[in-house]
PDB file of N, CA and C in Angstrom:
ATOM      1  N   UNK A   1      50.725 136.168 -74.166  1.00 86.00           N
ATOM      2  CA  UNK A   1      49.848 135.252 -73.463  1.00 86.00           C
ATOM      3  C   UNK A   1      48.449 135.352 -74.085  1.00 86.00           C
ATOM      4  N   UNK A   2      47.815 134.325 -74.033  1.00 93.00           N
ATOM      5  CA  UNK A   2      46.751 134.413 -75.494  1.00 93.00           C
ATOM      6  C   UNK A   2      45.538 134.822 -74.192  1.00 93.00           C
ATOM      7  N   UNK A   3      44.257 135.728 -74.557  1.00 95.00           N
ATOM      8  CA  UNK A   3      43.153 135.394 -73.880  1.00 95.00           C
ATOM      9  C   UNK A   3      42.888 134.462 -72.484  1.00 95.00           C
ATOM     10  N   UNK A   4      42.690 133.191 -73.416  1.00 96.00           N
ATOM     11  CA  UNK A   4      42.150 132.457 -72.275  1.00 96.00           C
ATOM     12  C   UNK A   4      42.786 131.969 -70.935  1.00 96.00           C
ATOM     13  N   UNK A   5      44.046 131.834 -71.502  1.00 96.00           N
ATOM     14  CA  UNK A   5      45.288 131.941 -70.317  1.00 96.00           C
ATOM     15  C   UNK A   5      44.746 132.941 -69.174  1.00 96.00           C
ATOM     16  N   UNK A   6      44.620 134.215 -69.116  1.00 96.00           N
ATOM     17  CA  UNK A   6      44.669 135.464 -68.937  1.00 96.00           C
ATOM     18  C   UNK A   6      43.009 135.359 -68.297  1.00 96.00           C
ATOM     19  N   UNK A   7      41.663 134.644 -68.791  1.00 97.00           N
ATOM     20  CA  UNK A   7      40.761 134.485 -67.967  1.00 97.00           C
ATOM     21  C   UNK A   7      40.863 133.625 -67.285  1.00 97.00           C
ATOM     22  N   UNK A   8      41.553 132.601 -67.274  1.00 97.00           N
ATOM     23  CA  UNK A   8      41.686 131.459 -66.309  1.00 97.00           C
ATOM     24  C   UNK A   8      42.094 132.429 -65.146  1.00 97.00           C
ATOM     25  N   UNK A   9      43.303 132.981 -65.196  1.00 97.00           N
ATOM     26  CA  UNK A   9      44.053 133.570 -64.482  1.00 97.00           C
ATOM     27  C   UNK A   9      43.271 134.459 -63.552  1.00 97.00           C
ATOM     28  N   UNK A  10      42.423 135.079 -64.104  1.00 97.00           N
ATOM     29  CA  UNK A  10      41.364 136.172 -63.326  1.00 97.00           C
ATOM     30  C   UNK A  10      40.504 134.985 -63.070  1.00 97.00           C
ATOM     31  N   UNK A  11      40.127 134.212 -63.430  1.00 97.00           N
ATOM     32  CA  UNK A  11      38.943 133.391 -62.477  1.00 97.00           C
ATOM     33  C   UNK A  11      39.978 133.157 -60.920  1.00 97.00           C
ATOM     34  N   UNK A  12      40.908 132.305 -60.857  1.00 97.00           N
ATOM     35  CA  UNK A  12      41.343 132.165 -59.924  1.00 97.00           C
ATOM     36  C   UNK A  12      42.053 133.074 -58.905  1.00 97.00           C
ATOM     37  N   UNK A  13      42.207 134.467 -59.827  1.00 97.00           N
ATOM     38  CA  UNK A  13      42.682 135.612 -58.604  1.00 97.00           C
ATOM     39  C   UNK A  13      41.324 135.998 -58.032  1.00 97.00           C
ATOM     40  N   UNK A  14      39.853 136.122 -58.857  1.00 97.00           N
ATOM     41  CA  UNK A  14      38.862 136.650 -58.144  1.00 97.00           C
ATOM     42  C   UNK A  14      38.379 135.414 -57.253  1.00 97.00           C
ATOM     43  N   UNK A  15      38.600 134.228 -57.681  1.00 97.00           N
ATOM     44  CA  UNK A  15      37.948 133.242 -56.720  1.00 97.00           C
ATOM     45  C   UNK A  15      38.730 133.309 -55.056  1.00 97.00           C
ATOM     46  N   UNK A  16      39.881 133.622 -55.387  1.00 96.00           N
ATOM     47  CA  UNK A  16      41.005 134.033 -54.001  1.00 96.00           C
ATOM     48  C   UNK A  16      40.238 135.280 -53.381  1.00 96.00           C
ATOM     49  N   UNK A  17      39.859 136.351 -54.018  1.00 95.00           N
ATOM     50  CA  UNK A  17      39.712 137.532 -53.444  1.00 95.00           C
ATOM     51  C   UNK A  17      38.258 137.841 -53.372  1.00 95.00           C
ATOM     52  N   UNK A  18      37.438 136.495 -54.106  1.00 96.00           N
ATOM     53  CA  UNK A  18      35.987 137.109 -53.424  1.00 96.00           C
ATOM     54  C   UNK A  18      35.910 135.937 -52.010  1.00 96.00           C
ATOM     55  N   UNK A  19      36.228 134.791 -52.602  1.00 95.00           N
ATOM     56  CA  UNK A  19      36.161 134.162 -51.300  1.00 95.00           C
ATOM     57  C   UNK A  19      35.318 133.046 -51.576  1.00 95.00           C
ATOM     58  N   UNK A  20      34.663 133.244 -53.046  1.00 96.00           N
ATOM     59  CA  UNK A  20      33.475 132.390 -53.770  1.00 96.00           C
ATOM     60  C   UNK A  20      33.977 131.439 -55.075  1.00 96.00           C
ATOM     61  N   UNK A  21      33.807 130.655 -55.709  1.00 97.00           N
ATOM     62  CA  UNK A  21      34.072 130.143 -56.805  1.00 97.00           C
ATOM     63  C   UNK A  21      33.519 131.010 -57.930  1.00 97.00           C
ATOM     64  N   UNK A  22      34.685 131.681 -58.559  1.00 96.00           N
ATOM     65  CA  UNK A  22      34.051 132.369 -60.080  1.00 96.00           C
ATOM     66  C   UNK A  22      34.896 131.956 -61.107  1.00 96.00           C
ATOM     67  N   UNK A  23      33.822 131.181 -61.777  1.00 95.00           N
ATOM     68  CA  UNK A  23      34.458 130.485 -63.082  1.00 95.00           C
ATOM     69  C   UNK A  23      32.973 130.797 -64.029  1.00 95.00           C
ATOM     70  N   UNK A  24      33.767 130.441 -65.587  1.00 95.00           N
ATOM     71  CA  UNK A  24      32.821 130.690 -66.769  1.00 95.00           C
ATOM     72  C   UNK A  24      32.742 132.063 -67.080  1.00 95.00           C
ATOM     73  N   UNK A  25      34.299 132.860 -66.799  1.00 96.00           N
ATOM     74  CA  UNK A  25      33.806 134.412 -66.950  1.00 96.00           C
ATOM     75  C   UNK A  25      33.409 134.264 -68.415  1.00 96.00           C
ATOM     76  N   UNK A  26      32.395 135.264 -69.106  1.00 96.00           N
ATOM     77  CA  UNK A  26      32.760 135.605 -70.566  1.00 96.00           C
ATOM     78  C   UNK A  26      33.054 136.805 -70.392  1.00 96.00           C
ATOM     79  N   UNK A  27      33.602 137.617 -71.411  1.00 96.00           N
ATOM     80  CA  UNK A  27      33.866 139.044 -72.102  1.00 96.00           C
ATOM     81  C   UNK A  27      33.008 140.038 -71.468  1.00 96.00           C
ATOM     82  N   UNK A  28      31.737 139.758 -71.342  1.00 97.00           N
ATOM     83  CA  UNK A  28      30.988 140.752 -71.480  1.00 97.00           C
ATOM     84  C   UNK A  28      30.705 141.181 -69.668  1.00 97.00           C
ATOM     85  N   UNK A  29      31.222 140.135 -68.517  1.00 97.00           N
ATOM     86  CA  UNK A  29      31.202 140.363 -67.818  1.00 97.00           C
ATOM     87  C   UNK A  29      31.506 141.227 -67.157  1.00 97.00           C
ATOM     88  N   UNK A  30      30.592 142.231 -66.140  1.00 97.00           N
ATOM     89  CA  UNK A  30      31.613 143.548 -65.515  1.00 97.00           C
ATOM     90  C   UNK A  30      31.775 142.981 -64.436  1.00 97.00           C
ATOM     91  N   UNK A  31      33.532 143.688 -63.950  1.00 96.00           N
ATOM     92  CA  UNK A  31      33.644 143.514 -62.491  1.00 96.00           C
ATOM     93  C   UNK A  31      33.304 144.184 -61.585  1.00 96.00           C
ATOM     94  N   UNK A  32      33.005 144.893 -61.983  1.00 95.00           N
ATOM     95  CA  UNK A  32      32.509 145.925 -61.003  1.00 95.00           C
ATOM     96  C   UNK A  32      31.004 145.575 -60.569  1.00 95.00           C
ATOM     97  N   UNK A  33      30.295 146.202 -61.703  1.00 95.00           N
ATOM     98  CA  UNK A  33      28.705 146.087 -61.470  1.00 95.00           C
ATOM     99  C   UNK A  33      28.268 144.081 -60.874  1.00 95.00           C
ATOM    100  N   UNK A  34      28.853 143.278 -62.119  1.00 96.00           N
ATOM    101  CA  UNK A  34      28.149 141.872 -61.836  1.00 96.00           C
ATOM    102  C   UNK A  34      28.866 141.312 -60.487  1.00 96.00           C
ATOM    103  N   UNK A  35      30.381 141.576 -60.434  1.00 95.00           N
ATOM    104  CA  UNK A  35      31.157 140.581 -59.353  1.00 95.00           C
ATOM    105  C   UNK A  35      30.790 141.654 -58.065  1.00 95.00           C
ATOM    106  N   UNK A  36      30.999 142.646 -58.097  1.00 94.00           N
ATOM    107  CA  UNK A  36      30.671 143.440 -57.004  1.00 94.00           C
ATOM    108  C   UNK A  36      32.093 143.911 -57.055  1.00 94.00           C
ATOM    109  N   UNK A  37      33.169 143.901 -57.416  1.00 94.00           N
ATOM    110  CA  UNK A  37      34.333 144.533 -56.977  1.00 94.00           C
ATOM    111  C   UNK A  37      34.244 145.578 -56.637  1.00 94.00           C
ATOM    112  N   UNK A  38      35.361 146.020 -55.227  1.00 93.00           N
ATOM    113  CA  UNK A  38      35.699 147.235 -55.060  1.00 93.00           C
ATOM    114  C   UNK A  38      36.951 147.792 -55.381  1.00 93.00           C
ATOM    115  N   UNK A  39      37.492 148.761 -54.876  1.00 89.00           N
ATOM    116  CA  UNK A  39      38.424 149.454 -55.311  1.00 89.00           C
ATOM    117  C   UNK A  39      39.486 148.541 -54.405  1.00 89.00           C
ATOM    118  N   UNK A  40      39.620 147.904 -53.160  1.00 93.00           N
ATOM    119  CA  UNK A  40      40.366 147.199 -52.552  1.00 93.00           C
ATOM    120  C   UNK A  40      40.170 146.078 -52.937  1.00 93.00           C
ATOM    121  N   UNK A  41      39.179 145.341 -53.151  1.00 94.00           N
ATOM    122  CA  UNK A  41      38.910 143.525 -53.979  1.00 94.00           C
ATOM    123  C   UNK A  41      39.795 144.067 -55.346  1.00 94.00           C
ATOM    124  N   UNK A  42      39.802 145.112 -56.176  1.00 92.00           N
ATOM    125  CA  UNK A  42      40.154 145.109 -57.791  1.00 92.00           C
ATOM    126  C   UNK A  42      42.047 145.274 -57.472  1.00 92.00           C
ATOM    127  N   UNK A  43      42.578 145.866 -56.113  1.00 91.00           N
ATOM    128  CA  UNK A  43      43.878 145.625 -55.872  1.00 91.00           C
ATOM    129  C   UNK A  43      44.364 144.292 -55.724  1.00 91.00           C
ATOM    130  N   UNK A  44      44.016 143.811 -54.654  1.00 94.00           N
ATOM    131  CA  UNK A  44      44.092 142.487 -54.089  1.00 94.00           C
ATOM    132  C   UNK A  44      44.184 141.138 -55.431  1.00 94.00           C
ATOM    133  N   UNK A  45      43.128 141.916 -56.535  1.00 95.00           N
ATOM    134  CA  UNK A  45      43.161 140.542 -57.310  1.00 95.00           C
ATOM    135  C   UNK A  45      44.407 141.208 -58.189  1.00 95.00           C
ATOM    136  N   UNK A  46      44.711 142.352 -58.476  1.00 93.00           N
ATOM    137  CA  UNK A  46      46.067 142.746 -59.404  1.00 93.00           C
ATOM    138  C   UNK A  46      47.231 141.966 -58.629  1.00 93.00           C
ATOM    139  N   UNK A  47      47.433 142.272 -57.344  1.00 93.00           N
ATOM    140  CA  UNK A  47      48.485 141.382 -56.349  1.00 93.00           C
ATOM    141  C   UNK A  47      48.510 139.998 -56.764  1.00 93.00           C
ATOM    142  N   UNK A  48      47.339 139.299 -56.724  1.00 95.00           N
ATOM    143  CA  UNK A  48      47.249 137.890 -57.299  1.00 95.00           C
ATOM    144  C   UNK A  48      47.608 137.612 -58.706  1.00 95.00           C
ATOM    145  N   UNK A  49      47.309 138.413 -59.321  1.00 95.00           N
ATOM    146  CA  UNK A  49      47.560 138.306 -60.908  1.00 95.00           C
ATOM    147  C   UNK A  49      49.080 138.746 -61.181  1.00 95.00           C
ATOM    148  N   UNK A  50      49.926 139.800 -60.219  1.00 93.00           N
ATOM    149  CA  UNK A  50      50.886 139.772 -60.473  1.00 93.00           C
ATOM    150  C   UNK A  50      51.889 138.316 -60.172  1.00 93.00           C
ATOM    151  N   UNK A  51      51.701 137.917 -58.786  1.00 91.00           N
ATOM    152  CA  UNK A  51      52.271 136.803 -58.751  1.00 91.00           C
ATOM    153  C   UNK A  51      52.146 135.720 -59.660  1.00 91.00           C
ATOM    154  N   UNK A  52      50.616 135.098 -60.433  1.00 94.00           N
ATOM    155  CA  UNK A  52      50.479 133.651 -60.849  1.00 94.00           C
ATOM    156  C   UNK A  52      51.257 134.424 -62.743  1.00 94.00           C
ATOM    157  N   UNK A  53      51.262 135.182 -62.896  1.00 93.00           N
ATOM    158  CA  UNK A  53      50.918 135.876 -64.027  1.00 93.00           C
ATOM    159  C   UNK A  53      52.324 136.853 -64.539  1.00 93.00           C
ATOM    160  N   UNK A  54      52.940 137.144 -63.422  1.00 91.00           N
ATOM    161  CA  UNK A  54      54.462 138.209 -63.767  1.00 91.00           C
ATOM    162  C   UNK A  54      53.622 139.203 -63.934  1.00 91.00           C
ATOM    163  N   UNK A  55      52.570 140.135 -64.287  1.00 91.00           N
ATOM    164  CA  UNK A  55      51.778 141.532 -63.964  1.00 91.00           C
ATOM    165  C   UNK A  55      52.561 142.248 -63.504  1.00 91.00           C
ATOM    166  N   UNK A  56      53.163 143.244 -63.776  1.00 91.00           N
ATOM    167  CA  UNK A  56      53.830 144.258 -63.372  1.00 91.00           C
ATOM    168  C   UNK A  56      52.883 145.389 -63.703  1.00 91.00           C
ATOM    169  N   UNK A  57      52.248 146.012 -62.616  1.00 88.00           N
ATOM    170  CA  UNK A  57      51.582 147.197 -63.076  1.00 88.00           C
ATOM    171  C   UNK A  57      52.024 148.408 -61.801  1.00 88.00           C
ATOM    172  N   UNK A  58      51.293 149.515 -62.502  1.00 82.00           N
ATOM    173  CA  UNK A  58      52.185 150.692 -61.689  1.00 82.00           C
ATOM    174  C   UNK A  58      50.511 151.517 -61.744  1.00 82.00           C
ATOM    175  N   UNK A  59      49.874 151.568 -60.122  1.00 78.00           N
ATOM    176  CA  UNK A  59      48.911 152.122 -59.603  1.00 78.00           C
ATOM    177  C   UNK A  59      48.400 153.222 -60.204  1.00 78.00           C
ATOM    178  N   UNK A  60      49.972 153.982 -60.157  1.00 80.00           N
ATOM    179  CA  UNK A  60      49.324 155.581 -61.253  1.00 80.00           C
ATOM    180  C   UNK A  60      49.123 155.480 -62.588  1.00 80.00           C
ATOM    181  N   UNK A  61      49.050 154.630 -63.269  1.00 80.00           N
ATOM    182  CA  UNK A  61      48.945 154.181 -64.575  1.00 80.00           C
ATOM    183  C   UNK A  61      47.324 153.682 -65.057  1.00 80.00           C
ATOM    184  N   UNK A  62      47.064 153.351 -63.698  1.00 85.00           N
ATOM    185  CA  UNK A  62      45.424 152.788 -63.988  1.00 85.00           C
ATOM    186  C   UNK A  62      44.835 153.437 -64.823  1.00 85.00           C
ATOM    187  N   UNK A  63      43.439 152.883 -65.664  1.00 91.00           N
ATOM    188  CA  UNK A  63      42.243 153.601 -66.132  1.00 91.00           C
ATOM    189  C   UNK A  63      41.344 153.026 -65.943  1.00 91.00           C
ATOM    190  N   UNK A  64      40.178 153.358 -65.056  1.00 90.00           N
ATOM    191  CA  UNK A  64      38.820 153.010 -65.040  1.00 90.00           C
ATOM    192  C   UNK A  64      38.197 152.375 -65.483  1.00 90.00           C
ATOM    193  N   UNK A  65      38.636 152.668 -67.206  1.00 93.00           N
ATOM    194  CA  UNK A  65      37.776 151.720 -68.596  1.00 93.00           C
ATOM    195  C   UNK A  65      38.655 150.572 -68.653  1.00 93.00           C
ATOM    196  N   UNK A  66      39.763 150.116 -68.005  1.00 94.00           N
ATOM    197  CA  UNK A  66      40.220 148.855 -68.408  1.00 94.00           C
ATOM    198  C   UNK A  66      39.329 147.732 -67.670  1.00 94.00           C
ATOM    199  N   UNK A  67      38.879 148.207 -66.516  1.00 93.00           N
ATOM    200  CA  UNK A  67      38.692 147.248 -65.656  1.00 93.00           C
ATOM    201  C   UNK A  67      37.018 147.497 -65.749  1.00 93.00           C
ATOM    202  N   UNK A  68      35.830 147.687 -66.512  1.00 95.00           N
ATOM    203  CA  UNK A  68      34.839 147.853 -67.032  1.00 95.00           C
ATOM    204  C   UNK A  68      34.109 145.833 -67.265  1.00 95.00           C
ATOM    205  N   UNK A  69      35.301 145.558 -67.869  1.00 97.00           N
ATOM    206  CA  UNK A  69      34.688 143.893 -68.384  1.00 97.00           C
ATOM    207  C   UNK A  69      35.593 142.761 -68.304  1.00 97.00           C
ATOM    208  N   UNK A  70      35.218 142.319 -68.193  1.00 97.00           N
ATOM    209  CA  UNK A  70      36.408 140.956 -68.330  1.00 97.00           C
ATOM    210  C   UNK A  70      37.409 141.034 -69.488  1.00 97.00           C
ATOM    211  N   UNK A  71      36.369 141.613 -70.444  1.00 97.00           N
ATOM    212  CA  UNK A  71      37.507 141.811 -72.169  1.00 97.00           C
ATOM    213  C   UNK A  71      38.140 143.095 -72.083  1.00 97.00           C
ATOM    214  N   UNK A  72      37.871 144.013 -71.226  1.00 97.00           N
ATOM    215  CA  UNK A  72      38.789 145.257 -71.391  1.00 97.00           C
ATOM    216  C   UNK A  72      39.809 145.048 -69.865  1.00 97.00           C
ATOM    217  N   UNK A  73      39.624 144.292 -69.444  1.00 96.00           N
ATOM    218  CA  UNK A  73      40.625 143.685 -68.699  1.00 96.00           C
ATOM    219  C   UNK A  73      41.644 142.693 -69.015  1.00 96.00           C
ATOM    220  N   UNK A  74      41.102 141.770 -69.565  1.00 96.00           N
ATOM    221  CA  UNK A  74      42.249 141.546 -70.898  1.00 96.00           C
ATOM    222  C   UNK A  74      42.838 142.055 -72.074  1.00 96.00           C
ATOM    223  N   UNK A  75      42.358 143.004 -72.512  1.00 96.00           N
ATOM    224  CA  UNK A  75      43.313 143.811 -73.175  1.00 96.00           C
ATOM    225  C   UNK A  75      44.267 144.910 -72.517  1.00 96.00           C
ATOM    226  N   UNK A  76      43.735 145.061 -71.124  1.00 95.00           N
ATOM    227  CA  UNK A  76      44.561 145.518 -70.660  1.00 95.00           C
ATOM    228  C   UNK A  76      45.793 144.900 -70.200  1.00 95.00           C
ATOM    229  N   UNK A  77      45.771 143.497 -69.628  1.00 95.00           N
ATOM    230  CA  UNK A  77      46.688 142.650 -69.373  1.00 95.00           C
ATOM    231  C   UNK A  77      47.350 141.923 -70.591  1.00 95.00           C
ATOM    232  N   UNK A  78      47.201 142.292 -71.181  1.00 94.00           N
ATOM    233  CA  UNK A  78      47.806 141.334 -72.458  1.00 94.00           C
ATOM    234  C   UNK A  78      48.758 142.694 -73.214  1.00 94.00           C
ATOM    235  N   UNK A  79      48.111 143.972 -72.931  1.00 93.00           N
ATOM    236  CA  UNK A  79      49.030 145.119 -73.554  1.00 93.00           C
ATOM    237  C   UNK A  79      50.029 145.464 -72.385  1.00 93.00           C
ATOM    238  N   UNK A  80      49.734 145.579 -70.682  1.00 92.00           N
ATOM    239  CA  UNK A  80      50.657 145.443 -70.206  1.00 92.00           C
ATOM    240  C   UNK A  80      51.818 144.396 -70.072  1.00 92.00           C
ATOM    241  N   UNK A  81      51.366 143.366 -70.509  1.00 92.00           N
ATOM    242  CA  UNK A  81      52.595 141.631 -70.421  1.00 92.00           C
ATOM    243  C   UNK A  81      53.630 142.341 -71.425  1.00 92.00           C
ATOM    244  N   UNK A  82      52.754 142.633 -73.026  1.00 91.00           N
ATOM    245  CA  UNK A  82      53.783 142.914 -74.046  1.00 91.00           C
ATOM    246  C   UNK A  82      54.959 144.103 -73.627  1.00 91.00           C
ATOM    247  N   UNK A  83      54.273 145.029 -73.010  1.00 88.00           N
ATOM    248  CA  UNK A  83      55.030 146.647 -72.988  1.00 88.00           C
ATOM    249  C   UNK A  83      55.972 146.155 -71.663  1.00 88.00           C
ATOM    250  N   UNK A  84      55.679 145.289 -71.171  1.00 85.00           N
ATOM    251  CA  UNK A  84      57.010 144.831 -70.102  1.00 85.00           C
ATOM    252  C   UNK A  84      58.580 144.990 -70.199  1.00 85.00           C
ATOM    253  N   UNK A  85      59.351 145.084 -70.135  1.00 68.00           N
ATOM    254  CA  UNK A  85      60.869 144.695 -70.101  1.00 68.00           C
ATOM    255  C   UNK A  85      61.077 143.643 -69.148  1.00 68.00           C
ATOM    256  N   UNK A  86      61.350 142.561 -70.032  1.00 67.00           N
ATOM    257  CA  UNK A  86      61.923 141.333 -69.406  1.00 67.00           C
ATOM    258  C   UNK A  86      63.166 141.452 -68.861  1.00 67.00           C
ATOM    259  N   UNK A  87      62.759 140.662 -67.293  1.00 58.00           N
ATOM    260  CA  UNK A  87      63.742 140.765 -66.252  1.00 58.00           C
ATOM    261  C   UNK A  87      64.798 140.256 -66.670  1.00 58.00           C
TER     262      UNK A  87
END
């Protein structure tokens, strides 16, 4: 799944889970510091992203630094899609 696919995708799980319209992410955006995410908003939007998206992720697997920017959040989602086993 290329990039932009993959920010569309997070615009519309965070627009679900902040409650606000967030579009125009770039790369450099943090979720944490700029969107305000918390540790329950950064679940809630994985839930969303698993459904629109097939996301299969596994809680104990997390790292901190993926979820830092919009771009290390897509590389995180784009290395978890690949390392998948298709259903």
């Amino acid at each position: 799944m290329d990039r932009e696919a993959i920010v569309r995708a997070l615009e519309a799980a965070l627009t679900d889970v902040l409650e606000r319209p967030v579009t125009g992410l770039s790369g450099e955006v943090r979720l944490f510091d700029d969107l305000h995410l918390d540790s329950t908003t950064m679940l809630e939007m994985l839930m969303a992203l698993e459904n629109s998206l097939g996301l299969i992720v596994d809680p104990e697997e997390l790292d901190a630094d993926d979820f830092e920017s919009v771009d290390t959040f897509t590389d995180f989602v784009q290395t978890t899609l690949r390392n998948q086993v298709p259903a």
